[in-house]
Amino acid sequence: MARRKAATPIQEFPLIRQLQRRFERKSPSVLKGIGDDAAVVSIPSGNWTVLTTDLLAEGVHFDLRTADFASVGYRAAMANLSDVAAMGATPRFLLISIAVPKTLQAADVTRLYRGLMQACGGYGVHLIGGDTSASHQGLFLSITLLGTTAEGKALFRHGAKVGDSLYVTGTLGDSLAGLQLLTQRRQTARQSRLKPVDRRFLVNRHLHPTARVREGLWLNRAGFATSAIDLSDGLSGDLRHICEASHVGAAVDVSALPISQACRAYAGTQGIDPVTLALAGGEDYELLFTVASHNERSLERQARSRGFQITKVGIMRPGRFGIQAVTSGGGTGPLPVTSYQHFR
Ligand code: ADP
Ligand code: MG
């Protein structure tokens, strides 16, 4: 999005007051929100508190040429909601810190917050504070989300056992396909063969991903998942975190990976294998989790009755097996790491 000239420079305190007026909501659990030195919230006894924070830098995590302020905010909130979902917790309180370059106007910040709060809308999350600074080099956005879960109950990356089945929610690769569609500036002849409805689906999956909060809560409460992680960098990398934390290996059935019809169609127009998108694609924010094989049937039955899409994509193996891809022909080979990595 093109930067407009700064009409009126942002003033810190009027901006905070405006954000408070528009986005702060009263709640009995918020004893003090915006407006004091720190926020005070009440957490029911018998709960664990789950905390996560994310820093997003313009040019690294988002690009204001391909995404508007609202969708930057929306995706930033989703990334945090997804982390809380992957712990099996209920998201509750939100702190937002921003460093704002001079080129931005107060209305841009309001749009950013609108996207942030829209993402949180369905989950009853309360904005309770943040921090505001000037920036000399692009926009920075830091989000801290606090969630709760019943004491003793959380989904960790550790806990997967040899023989457990590996499952994933939703479909994989859509967000990466959507990003590629957004960044390929001109509609190339190949791209225009993609149906508008598929293009819209993929772009929307990139700009408006859905954190699997309800699925995470269900997996945690039902006690099915032995380990879990959210797919923020891509399955090929994120699975490694489960394997390392749990000291196990994995065999991934690449032909079983859930891939949407739109993503397959897109891969077809590009002459690429959709599996590469599914393995590399970050920001799908699906949950990857393991389940003891004796719980598989109950898991799948409950998922169906709740309308949750889950797919079995592999099995956990001893650590010395490493992480292998199993093809439909039965051949195996090391699963290539194609997921997103900083400083690479
Ligand atoms: P301090 O000087 O202690 O950092 P501030 O003046 O920055 O305090 O903040 C005053 C109040 O406004 C605090 O409650 C803080 O949480 C809130 N606040 C500041 N910036 C933001 C922001 N960008 N979004 C939401 N709340 C904010
Ligand atoms: Mg401050």
mmCIF file of C-alpha atoms and ligand atoms in Angstrom:
data_model
loop_
_atom_site.group_PDB
_atom_site.id
_atom_site.type_symbol
_atom_site.label_atom_id
_atom_site.label_comp_id
_atom_site.label_asym_id
_atom_site.label_seq_id
_atom_site.Cartn_x
_atom_site.Cartn_y
_atom_site.Cartn_z
ATOM 1 C CA MET A 1 0.000 0.000 0.000
ATOM 2 C CA ALA A 2 1.395 3.433 -0.915
ATOM 3 C CA ARG A 3 2.389 5.639 1.992
ATOM 4 C CA ARG A 4 0.509 8.888 2.211
ATOM 5 C CA LYS A 5 2.093 12.128 3.299
ATOM 6 C CA ALA A 6 1.900 12.639 7.023
ATOM 7 C CA ALA A 7 -0.907 15.133 7.443
ATOM 8 C CA THR A 8 -0.976 15.391 11.215
ATOM 9 C CA PRO A 9 1.846 13.816 13.193
ATOM 10 C CA ILE A 10 0.782 11.182 15.698
ATOM 11 C CA GLN A 11 0.643 12.329 19.306
ATOM 12 C CA GLU A 12 1.180 9.585 21.848
ATOM 13 C CA PHE A 13 -1.417 10.329 24.486
ATOM 14 C CA PRO A 14 -4.333 11.339 22.234
ATOM 15 C CA LEU A 15 -3.622 8.166 20.250
ATOM 16 C CA ILE A 16 -3.690 5.954 23.352
ATOM 17 C CA ARG A 17 -6.933 7.592 24.502
ATOM 18 C CA GLN A 18 -8.458 7.035 21.091
ATOM 19 C CA LEU A 19 -7.386 3.366 21.024
ATOM 20 C CA GLN A 20 -8.774 2.928 24.523
ATOM 21 C CA ARG A 21 -12.113 4.483 23.596
ATOM 22 C CA ARG A 22 -12.495 2.316 20.501
ATOM 23 C CA PHE A 23 -11.071 -1.006 21.545
ATOM 24 C CA GLU A 24 -11.149 -1.428 25.312
ATOM 25 C CA ARG A 25 -14.132 -3.380 26.641
ATOM 26 C CA LYS A 26 -15.198 -3.731 30.236
ATOM 27 C CA SER A 27 -14.914 -7.114 31.892
ATOM 28 C CA PRO A 28 -15.168 -8.276 35.505
ATOM 29 C CA SER A 29 -11.846 -10.073 35.019
ATOM 30 C CA VAL A 30 -10.066 -6.811 34.085
ATOM 31 C CA LEU A 31 -9.574 -4.859 37.318
ATOM 32 C CA LYS A 32 -7.380 -2.274 35.596
ATOM 33 C CA GLY A 33 -6.902 -2.064 31.840
ATOM 34 C CA ILE A 34 -5.397 0.846 29.911
ATOM 35 C CA GLY A 35 -4.589 3.933 32.008
ATOM 36 C CA ASP A 36 -2.373 2.942 34.903
ATOM 37 C CA ASP A 37 1.266 1.909 35.214
ATOM 38 C CA ALA A 38 0.314 -1.702 34.576
ATOM 39 C CA ALA A 39 -2.805 -3.747 34.016
ATOM 40 C CA VAL A 40 -4.371 -5.909 36.731
ATOM 41 C CA VAL A 41 -6.435 -8.966 35.825
ATOM 42 C CA SER A 42 -8.064 -11.667 37.850
ATOM 43 C CA ILE A 43 -7.447 -15.306 36.942
ATOM 44 C CA PRO A 44 -9.740 -17.899 38.523
ATOM 45 C CA SER A 45 -7.907 -20.150 40.969
ATOM 46 C CA GLY A 46 -7.162 -23.624 39.666
ATOM 47 C CA ASN A 47 -5.824 -22.215 36.399
ATOM 48 C CA TRP A 48 -2.445 -22.098 34.767
ATOM 49 C CA THR A 49 -1.530 -18.899 32.961
ATOM 50 C CA VAL A 50 -0.168 -19.325 29.416
ATOM 51 C CA LEU A 51 1.843 -16.427 27.988
ATOM 52 C CA THR A 52 3.119 -15.757 24.503
ATOM 53 C CA THR A 53 4.639 -12.777 22.723
ATOM 54 C CA ASP A 54 5.513 -12.028 19.114
ATOM 55 C CA LEU A 55 7.494 -9.263 17.483
ATOM 56 C CA LEU A 56 6.706 -8.287 13.920
ATOM 57 C CA ALA A 57 8.972 -6.001 11.913
ATOM 58 C CA GLU A 58 7.985 -4.266 8.697
ATOM 59 C CA GLY A 59 9.930 -5.741 5.785
ATOM 60 C CA VAL A 60 10.577 -8.979 7.689
ATOM 61 C CA HIS A 61 7.148 -10.237 8.726
ATOM 62 C CA PHE A 62 4.886 -8.055 6.661
ATOM 63 C CA ASP A 63 5.035 -5.762 3.692
ATOM 64 C CA LEU A 64 2.713 -2.779 3.549
ATOM 65 C CA ARG A 65 2.896 -2.930 -0.253
ATOM 66 C CA THR A 66 0.986 -6.235 -0.318
ATOM 67 C CA ALA A 67 -1.038 -6.062 2.894
ATOM 68 C CA ASP A 68 -3.124 -3.283 4.372
ATOM 69 C CA PHE A 69 -2.957 -2.237 8.025
ATOM 70 C CA ALA A 70 -6.034 -4.182 9.051
ATOM 71 C CA SER A 71 -4.733 -7.451 7.642
ATOM 72 C CA VAL A 72 -1.283 -6.912 9.202
ATOM 73 C CA GLY A 73 -3.043 -6.524 12.559
ATOM 74 C CA TYR A 74 -5.329 -9.460 11.907
ATOM 75 C CA ARG A 75 -2.461 -11.816 11.038
ATOM 76 C CA ALA A 76 -0.369 -10.628 13.977
ATOM 77 C CA ALA A 77 -3.188 -11.408 16.401
ATOM 78 C CA MET A 78 -3.814 -14.778 14.742
ATOM 79 C CA ALA A 79 -0.164 -15.769 15.170
ATOM 80 C CA ASN A 80 -0.517 -15.247 18.920
ATOM 81 C CA LEU A 81 -3.941 -16.846 19.154
ATOM 82 C CA SER A 82 -2.464 -19.829 17.343
ATOM 83 C CA ASP A 83 0.344 -20.158 19.909
ATOM 84 C CA VAL A 84 -2.202 -20.178 22.728
ATOM 85 C CA ALA A 85 -4.345 -22.649 20.761
ATOM 86 C CA ALA A 86 -1.343 -24.957 20.370
ATOM 87 C CA MET A 87 -1.030 -25.038 24.170
ATOM 88 C CA GLY A 88 -4.706 -25.986 24.431
ATOM 89 C CA ALA A 89 -5.508 -22.787 26.335
ATOM 90 C CA THR A 90 -8.248 -20.143 26.243
ATOM 91 C CA PRO A 91 -6.935 -16.746 25.020
ATOM 92 C CA ARG A 92 -7.946 -13.921 27.397
ATOM 93 C CA PHE A 93 -5.854 -10.748 27.649
ATOM 94 C CA LEU A 94 -3.912 -8.814 25.028
ATOM 95 C CA LEU A 95 -1.112 -6.218 25.197
ATOM 96 C CA ILE A 96 -0.063 -4.419 22.023
ATOM 97 C CA SER A 97 3.141 -2.421 21.612
ATOM 98 C CA ILE A 98 3.878 -0.373 18.531
ATOM 99 C CA ALA A 99 6.798 1.643 17.177
ATOM 100 C CA VAL A 100 5.397 3.932 14.530
ATOM 101 C CA PRO A 101 7.314 5.726 11.749
ATOM 102 C CA LYS A 102 6.518 9.370 11.009
ATOM 103 C CA THR A 103 4.926 8.434 7.687
ATOM 104 C CA LEU A 104 1.940 6.867 9.464
ATOM 105 C CA GLN A 105 -1.199 8.617 10.609
ATOM 106 C CA ALA A 106 -3.390 7.905 13.599
ATOM 107 C CA ALA A 107 -6.018 6.451 11.242
ATOM 108 C CA ASP A 108 -3.481 3.847 10.043
ATOM 109 C CA VAL A 109 -2.880 2.742 13.641
ATOM 110 C CA THR A 110 -6.635 2.557 14.184
ATOM 111 C CA ARG A 111 -6.920 0.301 11.106
ATOM 112 C CA LEU A 112 -4.161 -1.899 12.488
ATOM 113 C CA TYR A 113 -6.008 -2.212 15.810
ATOM 114 C CA ARG A 114 -9.289 -2.868 14.058
ATOM 115 C CA GLY A 115 -7.689 -5.871 12.342
ATOM 116 C CA LEU A 116 -6.129 -7.020 15.617
ATOM 117 C CA MET A 117 -9.367 -6.816 17.527
ATOM 118 C CA GLN A 118 -11.384 -8.353 14.697
ATOM 119 C CA ALA A 119 -9.131 -11.422 14.828
ATOM 120 C CA CYS A 120 -9.710 -11.673 18.584
ATOM 121 C CA GLY A 121 -13.405 -10.913 18.240
ATOM 122 C CA GLY A 122 -14.749 -14.427 18.361
ATOM 123 C CA TYR A 123 -12.715 -15.425 21.401
ATOM 124 C CA GLY A 124 -13.617 -12.888 24.090
ATOM 125 C CA VAL A 125 -10.071 -11.493 24.323
ATOM 126 C CA HIS A 126 -9.633 -8.153 26.155
ATOM 127 C CA LEU A 127 -7.136 -5.445 25.234
ATOM 128 C CA ILE A 128 -5.529 -4.418 28.545
ATOM 129 C CA GLY A 129 -2.556 -2.255 27.543
ATOM 130 C CA GLY A 130 0.596 -1.805 25.528
ATOM 131 C CA ASP A 131 3.313 0.671 24.732
ATOM 132 C CA THR A 132 3.794 3.345 22.094
ATOM 133 C CA SER A 133 7.023 4.618 20.586
ATOM 134 C CA ALA A 134 8.286 6.444 17.504
ATOM 135 C CA SER A 135 10.313 4.448 14.985
ATOM 136 C CA HIS A 136 13.020 5.691 12.639
ATOM 137 C CA GLN A 137 12.918 2.552 10.533
ATOM 138 C CA GLY A 138 9.540 1.079 9.650
ATOM 139 C CA LEU A 139 6.625 -0.143 11.711
ATOM 140 C CA PHE A 140 7.142 -2.574 14.606
ATOM 141 C CA LEU A 141 4.349 -4.417 16.287
ATOM 142 C CA SER A 142 4.680 -6.563 19.401
ATOM 143 C CA ILE A 143 1.796 -8.539 20.786
ATOM 144 C CA THR A 144 1.565 -10.303 24.109
ATOM 145 C CA LEU A 145 -1.319 -12.645 24.719
ATOM 146 C CA LEU A 146 -2.230 -14.225 28.023
ATOM 147 C CA GLY A 147 -4.385 -17.332 28.151
ATOM 148 C CA THR A 148 -5.571 -19.753 30.788
ATOM 149 C CA THR A 149 -5.950 -23.480 31.071
ATOM 150 C CA ALA A 150 -7.023 -25.812 33.855
ATOM 151 C CA GLU A 151 -4.122 -26.491 36.211
ATOM 152 C CA GLY A 152 -2.126 -29.488 35.049
ATOM 153 C CA LYS A 153 -3.591 -29.455 31.560
ATOM 154 C CA ALA A 154 -1.627 -28.048 28.621
ATOM 155 C CA LEU A 155 -0.405 -29.331 25.273
ATOM 156 C CA PHE A 156 3.378 -29.354 25.016
ATOM 157 C CA ARG A 157 5.804 -30.163 22.223
ATOM 158 C CA HIS A 158 7.192 -32.923 24.369
ATOM 159 C CA GLY A 159 5.200 -36.041 25.118
ATOM 160 C CA ALA A 160 4.962 -37.760 21.718
ATOM 161 C CA LYS A 161 5.689 -41.498 21.995
ATOM 162 C CA VAL A 162 6.952 -44.008 19.464
ATOM 163 C CA GLY A 163 3.865 -45.510 17.797
ATOM 164 C CA ASP A 164 1.694 -42.397 18.266
ATOM 165 C CA SER A 165 -0.158 -41.216 15.183
ATOM 166 C CA LEU A 166 0.597 -37.796 13.734
ATOM 167 C CA TYR A 167 -2.378 -35.613 12.832
ATOM 168 C CA VAL A 168 -2.918 -32.172 11.378
ATOM 169 C CA THR A 169 -5.992 -29.912 11.306
ATOM 170 C CA GLY A 170 -7.336 -28.194 8.175
ATOM 171 C CA THR A 171 -5.388 -27.996 4.918
ATOM 172 C CA LEU A 172 -1.735 -27.124 4.279
ATOM 173 C CA GLY A 173 -0.023 -24.780 1.822
ATOM 174 C CA ASP A 174 -2.951 -22.426 1.199
ATOM 175 C CA SER A 175 -1.322 -19.440 2.876
ATOM 176 C CA LEU A 176 1.922 -19.826 0.917
ATOM 177 C CA ALA A 177 -0.017 -20.152 -2.338
ATOM 178 C CA GLY A 178 -1.995 -17.026 -1.401
ATOM 179 C CA LEU A 179 1.210 -15.127 -0.645
ATOM 180 C CA GLN A 180 2.725 -16.155 -3.973
ATOM 181 C CA LEU A 181 -0.419 -14.967 -5.765
ATOM 182 C CA LEU A 182 -0.195 -11.609 -3.975
ATOM 183 C CA THR A 183 3.491 -11.073 -4.681
ATOM 184 C CA GLN A 184 3.438 -12.109 -8.334
ATOM 185 C CA ARG A 185 2.667 -8.569 -9.383
ATOM 186 C CA ARG A 186 1.240 -9.019 -12.848
ATOM 187 C CA GLN A 187 -1.352 -11.597 -13.682
ATOM 188 C CA THR A 188 0.805 -13.885 -15.728
ATOM 189 C CA ALA A 189 -0.854 -15.974 -18.412
ATOM 190 C CA ARG A 190 -0.337 -19.058 -16.260
ATOM 191 C CA GLN A 191 -1.887 -17.502 -13.215
ATOM 192 C CA SER A 192 -4.974 -16.326 -15.042
ATOM 193 C CA ARG A 193 -5.831 -19.979 -15.623
ATOM 194 C CA LEU A 194 -6.650 -20.148 -11.923
ATOM 195 C CA LYS A 195 -10.358 -19.701 -11.239
ATOM 196 C CA PRO A 196 -11.156 -16.414 -9.421
ATOM 197 C CA VAL A 197 -12.897 -18.391 -6.667
ATOM 198 C CA ASP A 198 -9.709 -20.413 -6.003
ATOM 199 C CA ARG A 199 -7.578 -17.291 -6.091
ATOM 200 C CA ARG A 200 -9.875 -15.573 -3.606
ATOM 201 C CA PHE A 201 -9.833 -18.605 -1.299
ATOM 202 C CA LEU A 202 -6.014 -18.798 -1.241
ATOM 203 C CA VAL A 203 -5.456 -15.061 -0.830
ATOM 204 C CA ASN A 204 -7.988 -15.028 1.986
ATOM 205 C CA ARG A 205 -6.269 -17.969 3.685
ATOM 206 C CA HIS A 206 -3.100 -15.860 3.651
ATOM 207 C CA LEU A 207 -4.601 -12.554 4.753
ATOM 208 C CA HIS A 208 -7.201 -13.982 7.140
ATOM 209 C CA PRO A 209 -5.922 -17.252 8.591
ATOM 210 C CA THR A 210 -7.865 -18.924 11.385
ATOM 211 C CA ALA A 211 -6.168 -19.986 14.599
ATOM 212 C CA ARG A 212 -7.447 -23.395 15.696
ATOM 213 C CA VAL A 213 -8.429 -22.258 19.177
ATOM 214 C CA ARG A 214 -11.495 -24.481 19.486
ATOM 215 C CA GLU A 215 -9.627 -27.512 18.200
ATOM 216 C CA GLY A 216 -6.784 -26.902 20.672
ATOM 217 C CA LEU A 217 -9.193 -26.598 23.591
ATOM 218 C CA TRP A 218 -10.928 -29.795 22.570
ATOM 219 C CA LEU A 219 -7.674 -31.759 22.186
ATOM 220 C CA ASN A 220 -6.501 -30.565 25.591
ATOM 221 C CA ARG A 221 -9.758 -31.158 27.458
ATOM 222 C CA ALA A 222 -10.426 -34.531 25.867
ATOM 223 C CA GLY A 223 -6.875 -35.561 26.774
ATOM 224 C CA PHE A 224 -6.146 -37.005 23.334
ATOM 225 C CA ALA A 225 -3.023 -35.141 22.265
ATOM 226 C CA THR A 226 0.319 -36.356 23.619
ATOM 227 C CA SER A 227 2.057 -33.353 21.989
ATOM 228 C CA ALA A 228 1.108 -30.395 19.810
ATOM 229 C CA ILE A 229 2.545 -27.440 17.891
ATOM 230 C CA ASP A 230 1.041 -24.846 15.588
ATOM 231 C CA LEU A 231 2.271 -24.630 12.013
ATOM 232 C CA SER A 232 3.730 -21.156 11.784
ATOM 233 C CA ASP A 233 6.912 -21.981 9.837
ATOM 234 C CA GLY A 234 5.806 -25.032 7.852
ATOM 235 C CA LEU A 235 5.306 -28.711 8.638
ATOM 236 C CA SER A 236 8.776 -29.800 7.552
ATOM 237 C CA GLY A 237 10.311 -27.532 10.193
ATOM 238 C CA ASP A 238 7.672 -27.522 12.909
ATOM 239 C CA LEU A 239 7.498 -31.343 13.053
ATOM 240 C CA ARG A 240 11.191 -31.271 13.903
ATOM 241 C CA HIS A 241 10.379 -29.305 17.081
ATOM 242 C CA ILE A 242 7.973 -32.008 18.271
ATOM 243 C CA CYS A 243 10.529 -34.718 17.433
ATOM 244 C CA GLU A 244 13.366 -32.939 19.250
ATOM 245 C CA ALA A 245 11.296 -32.104 22.329
ATOM 246 C CA SER A 246 9.862 -35.644 22.481
ATOM 247 C CA HIS A 247 13.085 -37.476 21.514
ATOM 248 C CA VAL A 248 11.363 -39.385 18.732
ATOM 249 C CA GLY A 249 11.466 -39.587 14.939
ATOM 250 C CA ALA A 250 8.600 -39.583 12.453
ATOM 251 C CA ALA A 251 7.479 -41.137 9.201
ATOM 252 C CA VAL A 252 5.342 -38.685 7.223
ATOM 253 C CA ASP A 253 2.983 -40.053 4.593
ATOM 254 C CA VAL A 254 3.313 -37.220 2.077
ATOM 255 C CA SER A 255 0.492 -38.535 -0.096
ATOM 256 C CA ALA A 256 -1.879 -38.132 2.883
ATOM 257 C CA LEU A 257 -1.163 -34.425 3.473
ATOM 258 C CA PRO A 258 -4.454 -32.494 3.370
ATOM 259 C CA ILE A 259 -4.300 -30.106 0.421
ATOM 260 C CA SER A 260 -7.249 -27.988 -0.682
ATOM 261 C CA GLN A 261 -8.627 -28.235 -4.180
ATOM 262 C CA ALA A 262 -7.697 -24.552 -4.687
ATOM 263 C CA CYS A 263 -4.095 -25.190 -3.664
ATOM 264 C CA ARG A 264 -3.886 -28.172 -6.032
ATOM 265 C CA ALA A 265 -5.294 -26.034 -8.839
ATOM 266 C CA TYR A 266 -2.756 -23.287 -8.112
ATOM 267 C CA ALA A 267 0.141 -25.764 -8.045
ATOM 268 C CA GLY A 268 -1.117 -27.094 -11.389
ATOM 269 C CA THR A 269 -0.941 -23.649 -12.999
ATOM 270 C CA GLN A 270 2.620 -23.252 -11.722
ATOM 271 C CA GLY A 271 3.764 -26.723 -12.730
ATOM 272 C CA ILE A 272 4.808 -27.540 -9.156
ATOM 273 C CA ASP A 273 3.970 -30.397 -6.798
ATOM 274 C CA PRO A 274 1.398 -29.174 -4.222
ATOM 275 C CA VAL A 275 3.186 -31.322 -1.603
ATOM 276 C CA THR A 276 6.131 -28.886 -1.713
ATOM 277 C CA LEU A 277 3.704 -26.069 -0.814
ATOM 278 C CA ALA A 278 2.190 -28.163 1.993
ATOM 279 C CA LEU A 279 5.587 -28.970 3.509
ATOM 280 C CA ALA A 280 7.122 -25.507 3.144
ATOM 281 C CA GLY A 281 4.100 -23.317 3.730
ATOM 282 C CA GLY A 282 4.283 -21.299 6.905
ATOM 283 C CA GLU A 283 1.492 -19.296 8.448
ATOM 284 C CA ASP A 284 -1.144 -21.952 7.878
ATOM 285 C CA TYR A 285 -1.685 -21.865 11.650
ATOM 286 C CA GLU A 286 -3.031 -25.392 11.622
ATOM 287 C CA LEU A 287 -2.280 -27.647 14.599
ATOM 288 C CA LEU A 288 0.091 -30.590 14.256
ATOM 289 C CA PHE A 289 -0.365 -33.101 17.083
ATOM 290 C CA THR A 290 0.223 -36.668 18.136
ATOM 291 C CA VAL A 291 -2.268 -39.152 19.555
ATOM 292 C CA ALA A 292 -1.796 -42.605 21.070
ATOM 293 C CA SER A 293 -2.977 -45.143 18.502
ATOM 294 C CA HIS A 294 -5.612 -46.601 20.890
ATOM 295 C CA ASN A 295 -7.295 -43.158 20.973
ATOM 296 C CA GLU A 296 -7.479 -42.741 17.196
ATOM 297 C CA ARG A 297 -11.031 -43.974 16.775
ATOM 298 C CA SER A 298 -12.482 -41.802 19.574
ATOM 299 C CA LEU A 299 -10.494 -38.840 18.295
ATOM 300 C CA GLU A 300 -11.814 -39.175 14.774
ATOM 301 C CA ARG A 301 -15.385 -39.778 15.960
ATOM 302 C CA GLN A 302 -15.348 -36.686 18.171
ATOM 303 C CA ALA A 303 -13.735 -34.559 15.444
ATOM 304 C CA ARG A 304 -16.483 -35.560 13.022
ATOM 305 C CA SER A 305 -19.258 -34.771 15.480
ATOM 306 C CA ARG A 306 -17.727 -31.350 16.198
ATOM 307 C CA GLY A 307 -17.129 -30.528 12.537
ATOM 308 C CA PHE A 308 -13.325 -30.351 12.920
ATOM 309 C CA GLN A 309 -11.239 -31.412 9.932
ATOM 310 C CA ILE A 310 -8.301 -33.573 11.013
ATOM 311 C CA THR A 311 -6.075 -35.835 8.915
ATOM 312 C CA LYS A 312 -3.639 -38.551 9.909
ATOM 313 C CA VAL A 313 -0.353 -37.790 8.159
ATOM 314 C CA GLY A 314 2.179 -40.085 9.785
ATOM 315 C CA ILE A 315 3.430 -42.110 12.685
ATOM 316 C CA MET A 316 6.069 -41.418 15.326
ATOM 317 C CA ARG A 317 9.194 -43.580 15.179
ATOM 318 C CA PRO A 318 12.283 -44.008 17.356
ATOM 319 C CA GLY A 319 14.679 -41.062 17.324
ATOM 320 C CA ARG A 320 17.320 -42.919 15.312
ATOM 321 C CA PHE A 321 14.801 -43.229 12.432
ATOM 322 C CA GLY A 322 14.988 -39.462 11.965
ATOM 323 C CA ILE A 323 12.243 -37.722 10.040
ATOM 324 C CA GLN A 324 11.417 -39.555 6.855
ATOM 325 C CA ALA A 325 8.928 -38.964 4.064
ATOM 326 C CA VAL A 326 7.064 -42.050 2.938
ATOM 327 C CA THR A 327 5.730 -41.859 -0.609
ATOM 328 C CA SER A 328 2.604 -43.616 -1.883
ATOM 329 C CA GLY A 329 4.877 -46.225 -3.529
ATOM 330 C CA GLY A 330 6.261 -47.081 -0.069
ATOM 331 C CA GLY A 331 9.721 -45.598 -0.636
ATOM 332 C CA THR A 332 11.277 -43.453 2.085
ATOM 333 C CA GLY A 333 13.705 -40.550 2.078
ATOM 334 C CA PRO A 334 14.648 -37.791 4.520
ATOM 335 C CA LEU A 335 11.967 -35.121 4.743
ATOM 336 C CA PRO A 336 13.591 -31.988 3.318
ATOM 337 C CA VAL A 337 13.505 -28.896 5.550
ATOM 338 C CA THR A 338 11.925 -26.253 3.369
ATOM 339 C CA SER A 339 10.105 -24.290 6.051
ATOM 340 C CA TYR A 340 10.790 -20.667 6.900
ATOM 341 C CA GLN A 341 13.880 -19.884 8.974
ATOM 342 C CA HIS A 342 15.183 -16.519 10.142
ATOM 343 C CA PHE A 343 18.855 -15.592 9.602
ATOM 344 C CA ARG A 344 19.165 -18.189 6.830
HETATM 345 P P1 ADP B 1 4.472 4.024 30.659
HETATM 346 O O1 ADP B 1 5.079 5.364 30.562
HETATM 347 O O2 ADP B 1 4.442 3.433 32.023
HETATM 348 O O3 ADP B 1 4.973 3.082 29.599
HETATM 349 P P2 ADP B 1 2.304 4.755 29.000
HETATM 350 O O4 ADP B 1 2.031 6.203 29.117
HETATM 351 O O5 ADP B 1 3.091 4.269 27.842
HETATM 352 O O6 ADP B 1 2.923 4.242 30.351
HETATM 353 O O7 ADP B 1 0.939 3.962 28.978
HETATM 354 C C1 ADP B 1 -0.187 4.427 29.665
HETATM 355 C C2 ADP B 1 -1.270 3.415 29.524
HETATM 356 O O8 ADP B 1 -1.599 3.241 28.146
HETATM 357 C C3 ADP B 1 -0.864 2.036 30.016
HETATM 358 O O9 ADP B 1 -2.006 1.448 30.596
HETATM 359 C C4 ADP B 1 -0.489 1.304 28.765
HETATM 360 O O10 ADP B 1 -0.694 -0.081 28.910
HETATM 361 C C5 ADP B 1 -1.438 1.918 27.760
HETATM 362 N N1 ADP B 1 -0.889 1.920 26.380
HETATM 363 C C6 ADP B 1 0.197 2.598 25.925
HETATM 364 N N2 ADP B 1 0.395 2.388 24.615
HETATM 365 C C7 ADP B 1 -0.582 1.545 24.217
HETATM 366 C C8 ADP B 1 -0.912 0.938 22.999
HETATM 367 N N3 ADP B 1 -0.194 1.129 21.880
HETATM 368 N N4 ADP B 1 -2.001 0.121 22.956
HETATM 369 C C9 ADP B 1 -2.721 -0.110 24.066
HETATM 370 N N5 ADP B 1 -2.476 0.448 25.245
HETATM 371 C C10 ADP B 1 -1.414 1.256 25.335
HETATM 372 MG MG MG B 2 4.865 3.532 27.563
#
